[in-house]
CSV table of C-alpha atoms and ligand atoms in Angstrom, one decimal:
chain,number,residue,atom,x,y,z
S,178,MET,CA,261.1,210.2,-42.2
S,179,ILE,CA,257.8,208.7,-41.1
S,180,TYR,CA,254.9,210.0,-43.1
S,181,LEU,CA,251.5,209.5,-41.5
S,182,ASP,CA,249.6,212.4,-43.1
S,183,ASN,CA,248.2,210.6,-46.2
S,184,ALA,CA,244.7,212.0,-45.9
S,185,ALA,CA,246.3,215.5,-46.5
S,186,THR,CA,248.3,214.2,-49.5
S,187,THR,CA,250.2,211.1,-50.6
S,188,ARG,CA,253.6,210.7,-52.1
S,189,PRO,CA,253.2,210.4,-55.9
S,190,CYS,CA,254.0,206.8,-57.0
S,191,ARG,CA,256.8,206.2,-59.5
S,192,GLU,CA,254.3,205.3,-62.3
S,193,SER,CA,252.6,208.6,-61.8
S,194,VAL,CA,255.8,210.7,-61.8
S,195,GLU,CA,256.9,208.9,-65.0
S,196,ALA,CA,253.6,209.6,-66.7
S,197,VAL,CA,253.8,213.3,-65.8
S,198,MET,CA,257.3,213.5,-67.2
S,199,GLN,CA,256.2,211.8,-70.4
S,200,GLY,CA,253.3,214.2,-70.6
S,201,LEU,CA,255.7,217.2,-70.2
S,202,GLU,CA,257.8,215.9,-73.1
S,203,GLN,CA,254.8,215.3,-75.3
S,204,PHE,CA,254.0,218.9,-75.0
S,205,GLY,CA,251.4,219.3,-77.8
S,206,ASN,CA,248.1,221.1,-77.1
S,207,PRO,CA,245.3,218.5,-77.4
S,208,SER,CA,243.2,221.0,-79.2
S,209,SER,CA,245.8,221.5,-82.0
S,210,LEU,CA,244.9,219.9,-85.3
S,211,HIS,CA,248.4,218.7,-86.1
S,212,GLY,CA,250.1,215.4,-85.1
S,213,LEU,CA,251.6,216.8,-81.8
S,214,GLY,CA,248.1,217.8,-80.7
S,215,LEU,CA,246.6,214.5,-81.8
S,216,ARG,CA,249.2,212.6,-79.7
S,217,ALA,CA,248.4,214.8,-76.6
S,218,GLU,CA,244.7,214.1,-77.2
S,219,GLN,CA,245.3,210.3,-77.3
S,220,LEU,CA,247.3,210.4,-74.1
S,221,ARG,CA,244.6,212.4,-72.4
S,222,GLU,CA,241.9,210.0,-73.6
S,223,LYS,CA,243.9,207.0,-72.4
S,224,ALA,CA,244.0,208.6,-68.9
S,225,ARG,CA,240.3,209.3,-69.0
S,226,GLU,CA,239.7,205.6,-69.6
S,227,GLN,CA,242.0,204.7,-66.7
S,228,VAL,CA,240.1,207.0,-64.3
S,229,ALA,CA,236.7,205.8,-65.7
S,230,HIS,CA,237.8,202.1,-65.3
S,231,ALA,CA,238.8,202.7,-61.7
S,232,LEU,CA,235.3,204.1,-60.9
S,233,GLY,CA,233.3,201.7,-63.1
S,234,ALA,CA,232.2,204.6,-65.2
S,235,LEU,CA,232.1,205.4,-68.9
S,236,PRO,CA,235.0,207.5,-70.2
S,237,GLU,CA,232.4,210.1,-71.4
S,238,GLU,CA,231.2,210.5,-67.8
S,239,ILE,CA,234.6,211.7,-66.6
S,240,PHE,CA,235.6,215.4,-66.9
S,241,PHE,CA,239.0,216.6,-65.7
S,242,THR,CA,239.2,219.5,-63.3
S,243,SER,CA,242.0,221.1,-61.3
S,244,CYS,CA,241.1,219.4,-58.0
S,245,ALA,CA,238.2,217.9,-56.1
S,246,THR,CA,237.3,221.3,-54.7
S,247,GLU,CA,236.6,222.5,-58.2
S,248,SER,CA,234.6,219.3,-58.9
S,249,SER,CA,232.4,219.9,-55.9
S,250,ASN,CA,232.0,223.6,-56.6
S,251,THR,CA,231.0,222.7,-60.2
S,252,ALA,CA,228.5,220.1,-58.9
S,253,ILE,CA,226.8,222.2,-56.2
S,254,PHE,CA,226.6,225.5,-58.0
S,255,GLY,CA,225.7,223.7,-61.2
S,256,VAL,CA,222.8,221.9,-59.6
S,257,SER,CA,221.6,225.1,-58.0
S,258,LYS,CA,221.4,226.7,-61.5
S,259,SER,CA,219.6,223.7,-63.1
S,260,VAL,CA,217.2,221.7,-60.8
S,261,GLY,CA,217.7,224.4,-58.1
S,262,LYS,CA,215.7,226.9,-60.2
S,263,ARG,CA,212.5,225.0,-59.2
S,264,LYS,CA,213.5,223.0,-56.1
S,265,LYS,CA,215.0,224.9,-53.2
S,266,ARG,CA,215.9,222.3,-50.6
S,267,ILE,CA,219.4,220.8,-50.1
S,268,ILE,CA,220.3,217.9,-47.9
S,269,THR,CA,223.8,217.4,-46.6
S,270,THR,CA,225.7,216.5,-43.5
S,271,SER,CA,227.3,218.7,-40.8
S,272,VAL,CA,230.7,217.1,-41.3
S,273,GLU,CA,231.4,217.7,-45.0
S,274,HIS,CA,234.8,218.9,-46.2
S,275,PRO,CA,234.8,222.8,-46.7
S,276,SER,CA,234.9,222.3,-50.5
S,277,VAL,CA,231.3,221.2,-50.1
S,278,ALA,CA,230.2,222.9,-46.9
S,279,VAL,CA,231.2,226.4,-47.9
S,280,CYS,CA,229.4,226.1,-51.3
S,281,ILE,CA,226.2,225.0,-49.6
S,282,ASN,CA,226.5,227.8,-47.0
S,283,THR,CA,226.7,230.2,-49.9
S,284,LEU,CA,223.5,228.8,-51.4
S,285,GLU,CA,221.8,229.0,-48.0
S,286,GLU,CA,222.6,232.7,-47.9
S,287,GLN,CA,221.0,233.0,-51.4
S,288,GLY,CA,217.7,231.5,-50.1
S,289,PHE,CA,218.1,227.7,-50.4
S,290,GLU,CA,216.7,225.7,-47.4
S,291,VAL,CA,219.6,223.6,-46.1
S,292,ILE,CA,219.2,220.5,-43.9
S,293,ARG,CA,222.4,219.4,-42.3
S,294,LEU,CA,222.2,215.9,-40.9
S,295,ARG,CA,224.3,215.5,-37.7
S,296,PRO,CA,226.0,212.3,-36.5
S,297,ASP,CA,224.2,210.7,-33.6
S,298,GLU,CA,225.8,209.9,-30.3
S,299,ASN,CA,227.6,207.0,-31.9
S,300,GLY,CA,228.9,209.2,-34.7
S,301,GLU,CA,226.6,207.7,-37.3
S,302,ILE,CA,224.2,209.1,-39.8
S,303,SER,CA,221.9,206.3,-41.0
S,304,ALA,CA,220.7,205.8,-44.6
S,305,ASP,CA,217.1,206.3,-43.2
S,306,ASP,CA,218.1,209.7,-41.8
S,307,ILE,CA,219.3,210.8,-45.2
S,308,ILE,CA,216.3,209.3,-47.1
S,309,SER,CA,213.7,210.7,-44.9
S,310,ALA,CA,215.1,214.2,-45.1
S,311,VAL,CA,214.4,214.3,-48.9
S,312,ASP,CA,211.2,215.6,-50.2
S,313,ASP,CA,209.7,216.7,-53.6
S,314,ASN,CA,211.3,220.1,-53.3
S,315,THR,CA,214.9,218.7,-52.9
S,316,CYS,CA,217.3,219.6,-55.7
S,317,LEU,CA,220.5,218.2,-54.2
S,318,VAL,CA,221.7,215.6,-51.7
S,319,SER,CA,225.4,215.9,-51.1
S,320,CYS,CA,227.0,213.4,-48.7
S,321,MET,CA,230.6,212.4,-48.5
S,322,LEU,CA,231.6,208.7,-48.5
S,323,VAL,CA,234.5,208.8,-46.0
S,324,ASN,CA,235.0,211.7,-43.6
S,325,ASN,CA,238.5,213.2,-43.8
S,326,GLU,CA,238.9,213.9,-40.1
S,327,THR,CA,237.7,210.6,-38.5
S,328,GLY,CA,237.4,208.1,-41.4
S,329,THR,CA,233.7,207.6,-40.6
S,330,VAL,CA,232.0,205.9,-43.6
S,331,PHE,CA,228.5,207.0,-44.5
S,332,PRO,CA,225.9,204.7,-46.0
S,333,VAL,CA,225.8,206.7,-49.3
S,334,GLY,CA,224.9,203.8,-51.6
S,335,ALA,CA,221.9,202.6,-49.6
S,336,ALA,CA,220.6,206.2,-49.2
S,337,PHE,CA,221.2,207.4,-52.8
S,338,LYS,CA,219.6,204.2,-54.2
S,339,ALA,CA,216.3,204.9,-52.4
S,340,ILE,CA,216.4,208.6,-53.1
S,341,LYS,CA,216.9,208.1,-56.8
S,342,LYS,CA,214.0,205.6,-56.8
S,343,ASN,CA,211.6,207.9,-55.0
S,344,PHE,CA,212.8,211.2,-56.3
S,345,PRO,CA,214.5,210.7,-59.7
S,346,GLN,CA,214.9,214.4,-60.3
S,347,THR,CA,216.9,215.0,-57.1
S,348,ILE,CA,220.6,215.1,-57.9
S,349,THR,CA,222.8,213.0,-55.7
S,350,HIS,CA,226.4,214.1,-55.2
S,351,CYS,CA,229.2,212.3,-53.3
S,352,ASP,CA,232.6,213.6,-52.3
S,353,CYS,CA,234.6,210.3,-52.7
S,354,VAL,CA,238.0,211.9,-52.2
S,355,GLN,CA,238.9,209.8,-49.1
S,356,GLY,CA,237.3,206.6,-50.3
S,357,PHE,CA,238.3,206.3,-53.9
S,358,LEU,CA,240.7,203.4,-54.5
S,359,LYS,CA,240.9,202.8,-50.7
S,360,ARG,CA,237.6,200.9,-50.7
S,361,SER,CA,235.5,199.6,-53.6
S,362,VAL,CA,233.9,202.7,-55.1
S,363,ARG,CA,231.8,201.8,-58.1
S,364,VAL,CA,229.2,204.2,-59.7
S,365,LYS,CA,226.6,201.5,-59.9
S,366,ASP,CA,226.9,200.7,-56.1
S,367,LEU,CA,226.9,204.4,-55.1
S,368,SER,CA,223.8,205.5,-57.2
S,369,ALA,CA,225.5,209.0,-57.3
S,370,ASP,CA,224.7,211.3,-60.2
S,371,ILE,CA,227.9,213.3,-59.5
S,372,ILE,CA,231.2,212.2,-57.8
S,373,SER,CA,234.2,214.4,-56.9
S,374,LEU,CA,237.7,212.8,-57.1
S,375,SER,CA,241.2,214.1,-56.4
S,376,ALA,CA,244.5,212.6,-57.7
S,377,HIS,CA,246.8,213.7,-55.0
S,378,LYS,CA,245.1,211.5,-52.4
S,379,ILE,CA,245.8,208.4,-54.4
S,380,HIS,CA,249.5,208.8,-55.1
S,381,GLY,CA,248.9,211.0,-58.1
S,382,PRO,CA,250.0,214.7,-58.7
S,383,LYS,CA,248.4,217.8,-57.1
S,384,GLY,CA,246.4,220.1,-59.3
S,385,ILE,CA,244.3,217.5,-61.0
S,386,GLY,CA,240.9,216.1,-60.1
S,387,ALA,CA,237.8,214.8,-61.9
S,388,ILE,CA,234.1,215.0,-61.8
S,389,PHE,CA,231.9,212.1,-62.7
S,390,ILE,CA,228.6,213.1,-64.2
S,391,ARG,CA,226.2,210.3,-64.9
S,392,LYS,CA,225.2,210.1,-68.5
S,393,GLY,CA,221.8,211.9,-68.9
S,394,VAL,CA,222.5,214.3,-66.0
S,395,HIS,CA,223.0,217.9,-67.2
S,396,ILE,CA,224.6,220.7,-65.2
S,397,PRO,CA,225.9,223.9,-66.7
S,398,ALA,CA,229.6,224.5,-67.2
S,399,PHE,CA,231.4,226.3,-64.4
S,400,ILE,CA,234.5,227.5,-66.3
S,401,LEU,CA,233.7,229.1,-69.7
S,402,GLY,CA,236.0,229.7,-72.6
S,403,GLY,CA,237.4,227.7,-75.4
S,404,GLY,CA,235.1,224.8,-74.9
S,405,GLN,CA,237.5,222.0,-73.8
S,406,GLU,CA,236.2,218.9,-72.1
S,407,LYS,CA,233.2,218.9,-74.5
S,408,GLY,CA,232.4,222.5,-73.4
S,409,PHE,CA,232.0,221.5,-69.8
S,410,ARG,CA,235.3,222.8,-68.5
S,411,SER,CA,237.2,225.3,-70.6
S,412,GLY,CA,241.0,225.9,-70.3
S,413,THR,CA,243.8,224.0,-72.0
S,414,GLU,CA,244.0,220.6,-70.3
S,415,SER,CA,247.1,219.8,-68.2
S,416,VAL,CA,247.9,216.6,-70.1
S,417,PRO,CA,250.9,215.8,-67.9
S,418,LEU,CA,248.8,215.9,-64.7
S,419,ILE,CA,246.0,214.1,-66.3
S,420,MET,CA,248.4,211.3,-67.3
S,421,GLY,CA,249.8,211.2,-63.8
S,422,PHE,CA,246.2,210.8,-62.5
S,423,GLY,CA,245.5,208.1,-65.0
S,424,ALA,CA,248.7,206.2,-64.1
S,425,ALA,CA,247.8,206.3,-60.3
S,426,CYS,CA,244.3,205.0,-61.0
S,427,GLU,CA,245.7,202.2,-63.1
S,428,LYS,CA,248.2,201.2,-60.4
S,429,TYR,CA,245.8,201.4,-57.5
S,430,SER,CA,242.6,200.1,-59.0
S,431,GLY,CA,243.8,196.5,-58.4
S,432,ALA,CA,244.3,194.8,-55.0
S,433,ILE,CA,242.0,197.3,-53.1
S,434,ALA,CA,240.8,194.5,-50.8
S,435,GLU,CA,244.4,193.4,-50.0
S,436,ARG,CA,245.5,196.9,-49.2
S,437,TYR,CA,242.3,197.4,-47.1
S,438,ALA,CA,243.1,194.3,-45.1
S,439,LYS,CA,246.7,195.5,-44.5
S,440,MET,CA,245.4,198.9,-43.3
S,441,SER,CA,242.9,197.2,-41.0
S,442,GLU,CA,245.7,195.3,-39.4
S,443,LEU,CA,247.8,198.4,-39.0
S,444,LYS,CA,244.8,200.3,-37.5
S,445,LYS,CA,244.1,197.4,-35.1
S,446,TYR,CA,247.7,197.4,-34.0
S,447,PHE,CA,247.7,201.2,-33.5
S,448,CYS,CA,244.4,201.3,-31.6
S,449,GLU,CA,245.6,198.5,-29.3
S,450,LEU,CA,248.7,200.5,-28.5
S,451,CYS,CA,246.6,203.6,-27.9
S,452,GLN,CA,244.4,201.7,-25.5
S,453,LYS,CA,247.4,200.6,-23.5
S,454,ALA,CA,249.0,204.0,-23.4
S,455,ASP,CA,248.0,206.5,-20.7
S,456,GLY,CA,246.0,209.5,-21.8
S,457,VAL,CA,245.7,208.5,-25.5
S,458,PHE,CA,242.1,208.2,-26.8
S,459,VAL,CA,240.9,206.9,-30.2
S,460,ASN,CA,238.1,209.1,-31.6
S,461,SER,CA,237.4,207.1,-34.7
S,462,ARG,CA,234.9,204.4,-34.8
S,463,GLU,CA,236.0,200.8,-35.1
S,464,ASP,CA,234.2,200.4,-38.4
S,465,ALA,CA,235.7,203.7,-39.8
S,466,SER,CA,238.0,203.6,-42.8
S,467,PRO,CA,241.3,202.0,-41.6
S,468,TYR,CA,243.2,204.6,-43.5
S,469,ILE,CA,242.3,207.5,-41.1
S,470,VAL,CA,242.5,207.3,-37.3
S,471,SER,CA,241.7,210.3,-35.1
S,472,ILE,CA,243.2,210.3,-31.6
S,473,SER,CA,243.5,212.7,-28.8
S,474,VAL,CA,246.4,213.0,-26.4
S,475,LYS,CA,244.9,214.3,-23.2
S,476,GLY,CA,246.5,217.4,-21.8
S,477,LEU,CA,248.6,218.2,-24.9
S,478,LYS,CA,247.5,220.6,-27.5
S,479,SER,CA,247.5,219.4,-31.1
S,480,GLU,CA,249.8,221.9,-32.6
S,481,PRO,CA,252.8,221.8,-30.2
S,482,LEU,CA,252.5,218.0,-30.3
S,483,LEU,CA,252.5,218.0,-34.1
S,484,HIS,CA,255.7,220.1,-34.1
S,485,PHE,CA,257.3,217.9,-31.4
S,486,LEU,CA,256.7,214.9,-33.6
S,487,GLU,CA,257.9,216.8,-36.7
S,488,GLN,CA,261.2,217.4,-34.9
S,489,ARG,CA,261.5,213.6,-34.8
S,490,GLU,CA,260.6,213.4,-38.5
S,491,ILE,CA,257.2,212.0,-37.9
S,492,TYR,CA,254.5,213.8,-39.9
S,493,VAL,CA,250.9,213.8,-38.8
S,494,SER,CA,248.0,216.3,-38.9
S,495,SER,CA,246.0,218.2,-36.3
S,496,GLY,CA,242.4,217.6,-37.4
S,497,SER,CA,242.5,218.1,-41.2
S,498,ALA,CA,245.0,220.1,-43.2
S,499,CYS,CA,242.1,222.3,-44.4
S,500,SER,CA,241.3,223.4,-40.8
S,501,LYS,CA,244.8,224.7,-40.3
S,502,GLY,CA,245.1,226.6,-37.1
S,503,LYS,CA,241.3,226.6,-36.6
S,504,LYS,CA,239.5,224.4,-34.1
S,505,SER,CA,237.7,221.8,-36.1
S,506,THR,CA,233.9,222.0,-35.8
S,507,VAL,CA,233.7,218.6,-37.4
S,508,ILE,CA,235.5,216.9,-34.5
S,509,SER,CA,232.8,218.3,-32.0
S,510,GLU,CA,230.1,217.2,-34.4
S,511,PHE,CA,231.4,213.7,-33.9
S,512,HIS,CA,230.9,214.2,-30.1
S,513,VAL,CA,234.6,214.2,-29.2
S,514,PRO,CA,234.5,215.6,-25.6
S,515,SER,CA,235.5,219.3,-25.5
S,516,GLU,CA,238.5,218.5,-23.2
S,517,LEU,CA,239.9,216.3,-25.9
S,518,ALA,CA,238.9,218.4,-29.0
S,519,ASP,CA,242.0,220.6,-28.7
S,520,SER,CA,244.3,217.6,-28.5
S,521,VAL,CA,243.3,215.8,-31.7
S,522,LEU,CA,245.8,214.3,-34.1
S,523,ARG,CA,244.9,212.7,-37.4
S,524,ILE,CA,247.0,209.8,-38.3
S,525,SER,CA,246.5,208.7,-41.8
S,526,PHE,CA,248.1,205.6,-43.5
S,527,SER,CA,249.1,204.5,-46.9
S,528,GLY,CA,250.3,201.1,-48.1
S,529,GLU,CA,253.9,202.4,-47.5
S,530,ASN,CA,253.4,202.4,-43.7
S,531,THR,CA,254.5,199.7,-41.3
S,532,ARG,CA,254.2,198.6,-37.7
S,533,GLU,CA,257.6,200.1,-37.1
S,534,ASP,CA,256.2,203.5,-38.1
S,535,ILE,CA,253.5,203.1,-35.4
S,536,ASP,CA,256.0,202.0,-32.8
S,537,ALA,CA,258.1,205.1,-33.5
S,538,LEU,CA,254.9,207.3,-33.3
S,539,MET,CA,253.9,205.8,-30.0
S,540,ALA,CA,257.4,206.2,-28.5
S,541,ALA,CA,257.4,209.9,-29.6
S,542,ILE,CA,254.0,210.5,-28.1
S,543,SER,CA,255.1,209.1,-24.9
S,544,GLU,CA,258.2,211.2,-24.9
S,545,ALA,CA,256.0,214.3,-25.6
S,546,GLN,CA,253.8,213.4,-22.7
S,547,ASN,CA,256.8,213.5,-20.4
S,548,THR,CA,258.6,216.5,-22.0
S,549,LEU,CA,255.8,218.8,-23.0
S,550,ALA,CA,253.7,218.2,-20.0
S,551,LYS,CA,256.7,219.0,-17.7
S,552,LEU,CA,257.5,222.2,-19.6
S,553,ARG,CA,253.9,223.4,-18.9
S,554,LYS,CA,254.3,222.9,-15.2
D,148,PLP,N1,237.1,216.4,-50.0
D,148,PLP,C1,237.8,215.7,-49.0
D,148,PLP,C2,237.0,214.7,-48.2
D,148,PLP,C3,239.1,216.0,-48.7
D,148,PLP,O1,239.7,215.3,-47.8
D,148,PLP,C4,239.8,216.9,-49.5
D,148,PLP,C5,241.2,217.3,-49.3
D,148,PLP,O2,241.6,217.3,-48.2
D,148,PLP,C6,239.1,217.6,-50.6
D,148,PLP,C7,237.7,217.3,-50.7
D,148,PLP,C8,239.7,218.6,-51.5
D,148,PLP,O3,240.5,218.0,-52.4
D,148,PLP,P1,241.4,218.8,-53.4
D,148,PLP,O4,242.7,219.1,-52.6
D,148,PLP,O5,241.7,217.9,-54.6
D,148,PLP,O6,240.7,220.0,-53.7
């Protein structure tokens, strides 16, 4: 099995699985006053420290959620109810993940003015573009760090730093799901007030995410009830999943640069093979995250190709997993020509991948070009 769909989800690492199992056995409710509850609380707090450490944050700035989608919903609707009462302008990009984009669309329907910055002909959005869109009436700037379909990296740190200096009341939010632990993501470098994270993209379990909220920034709770997570996110915490998240953070917060270098090598090797192959085009920028490479195989539609590869036990994605079956608008925002937009495959790596995986993928693509193209004639 060759798994090249790591931007959709990653295989949980052994440490994370063991931590989840330990959490299941230590089954106490962290809100219980007896010893079993206390033990669960201690395990939850250890995991909070692990996540905070991986982000360069304080433990009290980390709140556990069910996923990054919940974190971004909490951030965006929360800001709309706090600063958004007085300031009605939101700045974002036209290539955000639906977990951000759909929330902002909803606020637009409710009367917020939304500015969606679009990548230029090189697929870039500059820090200046983001900074100059912000004015005194802006409540929120939400910009992802790494795009999930092309791996494009946006200059979030530079933009947010200037925005916080000029407009300290404007809240800056960053969806760091595809960047966290794949490149150095530190709260001090990012100048983000709020950050969304997900465990299952970093070899942790599904169903657990986190929201970082900078100390001193206040947004209302999104899920109300028993007052867990200091009243910010009610509902009995999933201590096993939280522990699995913590263990993955601990494992992958080291050697980020080494893994990045390995991925860059792999991406370079892959892109060189694509260049040599007939009809295979790389859509991602050279300076994009090496973990995600978007390609198009001219003349072959993404979905049949994906299934052809699957029959050879090679797993990739067409666009992003969240745009299942639908043509991705994000790909056209990145100026992929329309004749290639139906033929996009997203290849996404993890530290487990090798050159042999890429050789097998290229051989299978070539086979598909011969077989599928003939079938269509
Ligand atoms: N943001 C980005 C950039 C993503 O790639 C994803 C998942 O694909 C999400 C948010 C949503 O993450 P979760 O599955 O934890 O809700």
